[in-house]
Short mmCIF file of C-alpha atoms in Angstrom, two decimals:
data_model
loop_
_atom_site.label_atom_id
_atom_site.label_comp_id
_atom_site.label_asym_id
_atom_site.label_seq_id
_atom_site.Cartn_x
_atom_site.Cartn_y
_atom_site.Cartn_z
CA VAL A 19 0.27 0.06 0.18
CA PRO A 20 2.09 2.91 -1.24
CA ASP A 21 2.80 6.07 0.72
CA ASP A 22 0.79 8.36 -1.75
CA LEU A 23 -2.34 6.32 -1.48
CA LEU A 24 -5.49 7.89 -0.13
CA ASP A 25 -7.90 5.26 -0.96
CA GLU A 26 -8.77 2.80 -3.32
CA THR A 27 -10.34 -0.51 -4.24
CA LYS A 28 -8.39 -3.39 -6.06
CA TYR A 29 -9.49 -6.76 -7.12
CA PHE A 30 -7.63 -9.98 -6.80
CA PRO A 31 -9.00 -12.92 -8.57
CA ALA A 32 -8.14 -16.31 -6.89
CA GLN A 33 -9.28 -19.91 -7.07
CA LEU A 34 -9.18 -22.56 -4.55
CA THR A 35 -6.70 -25.39 -4.85
CA GLU A 36 -7.37 -28.98 -4.41
CA GLU A 37 -4.93 -28.60 -1.31
CA GLN A 38 -7.08 -25.94 0.22
CA LEU A 39 -10.21 -27.61 -0.70
CA PRO A 40 -10.45 -31.01 -2.29
CA LYS A 41 -14.21 -31.33 -2.16
CA ASP A 42 -17.29 -29.34 -1.57
CA ARG A 43 -18.05 -28.20 1.96
CA TRP A 44 -20.65 -26.19 3.89
CA ILE A 45 -19.48 -23.12 5.74
CA LYS A 46 -19.96 -23.02 9.77
CA ALA A 47 -17.86 -19.88 10.46
CA VAL A 48 -15.52 -17.15 8.91
CA GLU A 49 -13.53 -14.96 10.17
CA PHE A 50 -11.54 -12.15 7.95
CA ARG A 51 -8.39 -11.22 9.38
CA PRO A 52 -7.27 -7.93 7.83
CA GLY A 53 -3.68 -7.81 7.53
CA SER A 54 -2.86 -4.14 7.81
CA SER A 55 -4.49 -0.75 9.35
CA ALA A 56 -5.04 0.35 5.78
CA VAL A 57 -7.87 -2.32 5.14
CA HIS A 58 -11.34 -0.71 5.22
CA HIS A 59 -13.14 -3.68 3.95
CA ILE A 60 -12.64 -6.95 2.50
CA ILE A 61 -15.27 -8.97 0.35
CA ALA A 62 -14.64 -12.42 -0.90
CA ARG A 63 -17.69 -14.46 -2.29
CA PRO A 64 -18.84 -17.10 -1.19
CA PHE A 65 -17.30 -16.53 2.30
CA GLY A 66 -18.78 -13.05 2.92
CA GLY A 67 -16.83 -10.01 3.92
CA ILE A 68 -15.43 -7.66 6.64
CA ALA A 69 -16.34 -3.87 7.28
CA PRO A 70 -15.04 -1.54 10.53
CA GLY A 71 -16.74 -3.00 13.52
CA ASN A 72 -17.81 -6.57 12.02
CA VAL A 73 -17.22 -9.91 14.22
CA PRO A 74 -16.55 -13.27 12.79
CA ASN A 75 -19.69 -14.73 11.27
CA VAL A 76 -20.86 -17.64 13.06
CA TYR A 77 -23.80 -19.50 11.26
CA PRO A 78 -26.54 -20.92 13.45
CA ASP A 79 -26.62 -25.01 13.46
CA GLY A 80 -28.48 -26.33 10.34
CA TYR A 81 -27.61 -22.96 8.23
CA ALA A 82 -24.90 -23.07 5.89
CA GLU A 83 -23.56 -21.56 2.49
CA LEU A 84 -21.57 -23.96 0.19
CA VAL A 85 -18.04 -23.52 -1.17
CA GLN A 86 -17.54 -25.52 -4.13
CA ALA A 87 -13.95 -27.36 -4.70
CA GLY A 88 -11.88 -25.53 -7.37
CA GLN A 89 -14.04 -22.46 -6.89
CA SER A 90 -12.84 -19.33 -8.64
CA TYR A 91 -13.95 -16.04 -6.49
CA ILE A 92 -12.24 -12.30 -6.36
CA TRP A 93 -10.80 -10.51 -2.94
CA ASN A 94 -12.19 -7.16 -2.98
CA MET A 95 -9.67 -5.16 -0.96
CA HIS A 96 -10.61 -1.63 -0.21
CA TYR A 97 -7.64 0.34 1.22
CA HIS A 98 -7.95 4.02 3.06
CA LYS A 99 -5.15 5.61 4.98
CA GLU A 100 -3.63 9.28 5.28
CA PRO A 101 -1.10 9.45 2.78
CA GLY A 102 2.27 11.13 3.11
CA PRO A 103 6.07 10.16 3.39
CA GLY A 104 6.75 6.58 5.29
CA THR A 105 2.99 5.70 5.88
CA GLY A 106 3.15 3.05 3.22
CA MET A 107 2.95 -0.95 3.97
CA TRP A 108 2.70 -4.22 3.33
CA ASP A 109 -0.77 -5.96 3.52
CA GLN A 110 -1.38 -9.61 3.44
CA SER A 111 -5.02 -10.04 4.94
CA SER A 112 -6.37 -13.57 5.03
CA LEU A 113 -9.52 -15.47 5.95
CA ALA A 114 -10.18 -18.40 8.49
CA VAL A 115 -12.75 -20.68 7.75
CA LYS A 116 -14.63 -23.41 9.82
CA PHE A 117 -16.49 -26.30 7.85
CA TYR A 118 -19.60 -28.43 9.11
CA PRO A 119 -18.16 -32.17 9.05
CA GLU A 120 -17.88 -34.04 5.89
CA GLY A 121 -21.02 -35.53 4.67
CA TYR A 122 -23.06 -33.07 6.75
CA VAL A 123 -26.30 -31.83 4.94
CA PRO A 124 -27.80 -28.62 6.16
CA ASP A 125 -31.47 -28.00 6.79
CA HIS A 126 -31.10 -24.26 5.33
CA VAL A 127 -28.93 -22.62 2.59
CA TYR A 128 -28.58 -18.82 3.03
CA THR A 129 -28.91 -16.38 -0.26
CA THR A 130 -27.71 -12.53 0.28
CA VAL A 131 -29.06 -9.76 -1.62
CA SER A 132 -27.49 -6.21 -1.81
CA CYS A 133 -30.55 -4.11 -1.42
CA GLY A 134 -29.49 -0.35 -1.98
CA PRO A 135 -29.73 2.60 -4.62
CA MET A 136 -26.81 3.63 -6.68
CA ASP A 137 -28.36 6.48 -8.63
CA PHE A 138 -28.55 8.94 -5.72
CA VAL A 139 -26.93 12.66 -5.94
CA ILE A 140 -26.60 14.26 -2.68
CA PRO A 141 -26.35 18.12 -3.22
CA PRO A 142 -23.43 20.22 -1.57
CA GLY A 143 -24.52 20.99 2.01
CA ALA A 144 -27.75 18.68 2.46
CA LYS A 145 -28.52 17.54 5.75
CA ASP A 146 -31.22 15.14 5.48
CA TYR A 147 -31.11 13.56 2.24
CA SER A 148 -32.66 9.99 1.71
CA ALA A 149 -32.79 7.49 -1.40
CA SER A 150 -34.46 3.98 -1.25
CA LYS A 151 -34.46 0.75 -3.07
CA SER A 152 -36.69 -2.27 -2.77
CA PHE A 153 -36.58 -6.10 -2.84
CA VAL A 154 -39.41 -8.44 -3.16
CA PHE A 155 -38.98 -11.76 -1.91
CA PRO A 156 -39.80 -14.71 -4.71
CA LYS A 157 -40.62 -17.38 -2.39
CA ASP A 158 -41.93 -17.94 1.18
CA ALA A 159 -38.70 -17.09 3.10
CA LEU A 160 -36.79 -16.76 6.50
CA ILE A 161 -34.90 -13.31 7.19
CA ALA A 162 -31.71 -14.27 9.08
CA ARG A 163 -29.78 -11.19 9.72
CA MET A 164 -29.17 -7.66 8.12
CA MET A 165 -26.40 -5.39 7.52
CA PRO A 166 -26.88 -1.99 6.17
CA HIS A 167 -23.56 0.11 4.82
CA MET A 168 -22.91 3.73 4.27
CA HIS A 169 -19.91 5.88 4.33
CA LEU A 170 -18.94 8.77 6.60
CA ARG A 171 -22.24 10.89 5.52
CA GLY A 172 -24.62 8.13 6.46
CA THR A 173 -26.79 8.95 9.55
CA LYS A 174 -29.66 6.63 9.61
CA VAL A 175 -31.24 3.26 7.94
CA PHE A 176 -34.68 1.80 7.71
CA TYR A 177 -35.84 -1.52 6.71
CA TYR A 178 -39.52 -1.60 6.08
CA LEU A 179 -41.56 -4.65 5.15
CA GLU A 180 -45.05 -4.27 2.81
CA TYR A 181 -46.86 -7.92 3.12
CA PRO A 182 -48.95 -9.03 0.29
CA ASP A 183 -52.25 -8.36 2.24
CA GLY A 184 -51.06 -4.78 2.38
CA SER A 185 -50.12 -4.71 6.12
CA THR A 186 -46.89 -3.12 6.97
CA GLU A 187 -43.99 -3.84 10.05
CA THR A 188 -40.79 -2.30 10.62
CA LEU A 189 -37.96 -4.78 9.96
CA LEU A 190 -34.72 -2.86 11.35
CA ASN A 191 -34.44 0.85 12.63
CA VAL A 192 -30.76 2.14 12.90
CA PRO A 193 -31.39 5.67 13.92
CA ASN A 194 -27.62 6.51 14.84
CA TYR A 195 -25.90 4.96 11.93
CA ASP A 196 -21.86 4.64 13.02
CA PHE A 197 -19.28 4.15 10.04
CA ASN A 198 -16.61 3.11 12.45
CA TRP A 199 -18.90 0.46 14.15
CA GLN A 200 -21.08 -1.32 11.40
CA THR A 201 -23.06 -3.94 13.12
CA VAL A 202 -24.72 -7.24 11.59
CA TYR A 203 -28.28 -7.59 12.99
CA ARG A 204 -29.49 -11.01 13.51
CA PHE A 205 -32.61 -12.56 14.56
CA LYS A 206 -32.72 -14.81 17.75
CA GLU A 207 -34.93 -16.97 15.53
CA PRO A 208 -35.48 -16.51 11.73
CA LYS A 209 -38.23 -14.11 10.60
CA PRO A 210 -40.93 -15.61 8.36
CA VAL A 211 -41.98 -13.70 5.29
CA PRO A 212 -44.57 -14.78 2.47
CA ALA A 213 -44.08 -14.72 -1.23
CA GLY A 214 -44.34 -11.37 -2.58
CA THR A 215 -43.28 -9.48 0.69
CA LYS A 216 -41.54 -6.04 -0.25
CA VAL A 217 -38.49 -4.73 1.84
CA THR A 218 -37.68 -1.33 1.47
CA VAL A 219 -34.36 -0.11 2.47
CA THR A 220 -34.08 3.88 2.97
CA GLY A 221 -30.62 5.62 4.34
CA TRP A 222 -30.00 9.12 5.04
CA TRP A 223 -26.70 11.21 4.46
CA ASP A 224 -25.76 14.48 6.37
CA ASN A 225 -23.86 16.18 3.51
CA SER A 226 -23.57 19.68 5.73
CA ALA A 227 -21.01 21.31 7.50
CA ASP A 228 -22.97 20.15 10.91
CA ASN A 229 -21.89 16.83 9.95
CA PRO A 230 -18.22 16.49 11.76
CA HIS A 231 -17.12 13.25 9.93
CA ASN A 232 -17.89 14.92 6.57
CA PRO A 233 -14.78 15.09 4.50
CA ASP A 234 -16.10 17.88 1.86
CA PRO A 235 -19.71 19.68 2.53
CA SER A 236 -19.08 21.88 -0.79
CA ARG A 237 -18.98 18.64 -3.01
CA THR A 238 -22.10 17.03 -4.75
CA ILE A 239 -21.59 13.26 -3.85
CA THR A 240 -22.76 10.38 -5.87
CA TRP A 241 -22.04 6.70 -5.74
CA GLY A 242 -18.37 5.60 -5.12
CA GLU A 243 -16.53 3.10 -3.66
CA ALA A 244 -14.06 5.61 -1.92
CA THR A 245 -14.77 6.42 2.03
CA HIS A 246 -14.90 10.08 0.69
CA GLU A 247 -17.83 9.03 -1.72
CA GLU A 248 -20.87 7.45 -0.82
CA MET A 249 -22.87 4.00 -0.94
CA LEU A 250 -26.11 2.47 0.47
CA PHE A 251 -26.20 -1.25 0.66
CA GLY A 252 -28.98 -2.98 2.63
CA TRP A 253 -27.46 -6.57 3.14
CA ILE A 254 -30.21 -9.07 3.90
CA THR A 255 -29.49 -12.68 4.24
CA TYR A 256 -32.49 -15.15 4.18
CA THR A 257 -33.26 -18.71 3.03
CA ASN A 258 -36.01 -20.08 0.95
CA VAL A 259 -38.74 -22.37 2.78
CA ASP A 260 -38.59 -24.62 0.08
CA GLU A 261 -34.93 -24.85 -1.00
CA ASP A 262 -32.79 -27.56 0.86
CA ALA A 263 -29.08 -28.25 0.48
CA SER A 264 -29.83 -30.69 -2.44
CA VAL A 265 -31.43 -27.88 -4.55
CA ARG A 266 -28.24 -25.57 -3.93
CA MET A 267 -25.95 -28.34 -4.79
CA SER A 268 -28.04 -29.11 -8.24
CA ALA A 269 -28.07 -25.54 -9.08
CA ASN A 270 -24.18 -25.10 -8.71
CA THR A 271 -23.56 -28.19 -10.42
CA GLY A 272 -26.01 -27.93 -13.28
CA ASP A 273 -27.83 -31.00 -12.62
#
């Protein structure tokens, strides 16, 4: 990570070797281990990712995601630091994975969607700008967890459910979003929703001079990967009620 770098996202393609993973396995737990202080976030599907404040991801018994032998994946590495002479460093981040025992078949298979707008334009000085994005569950589902992700101007996030019968419900309310302590919100018991249920994720940003974290209140802000830009991802992890491990494995092998 060079001295003059302020913010950069780099993509490193990789492939699981036979030595690393000789056969398909189901994930039980994942811990991402940043290799330097310049790491802002790491994403490496299908293992997941990490952002400031995240902790290791331990799957409840019976729930899992599949990793295939020989699978190709990409390390999405976001680096951010103050530039200057002598600030450069080497980074060798890694991840640790705990699998269910060989031959284990989970009861539920996770799917994760990133529900968030990408077409917002935040005017200079705007104190309470908002944007939304919706997702409709195609099948009866069980919602397991949620994680909202924004940058330095993000102030609050709201997940809102609209059921097919017209009734509504608050799914998640984060009134004081903190970029430096991004939290994964897990249900003690997965929340059932019927097919056709719409979830809308709304985020608010403060691009004014009153926001002490705002890098530059004079800028018009659009979607971008850099920390001084903005984004909203309303991650939602769920499982389809009628999908078991055999369905997912058949989909991945083309059977």
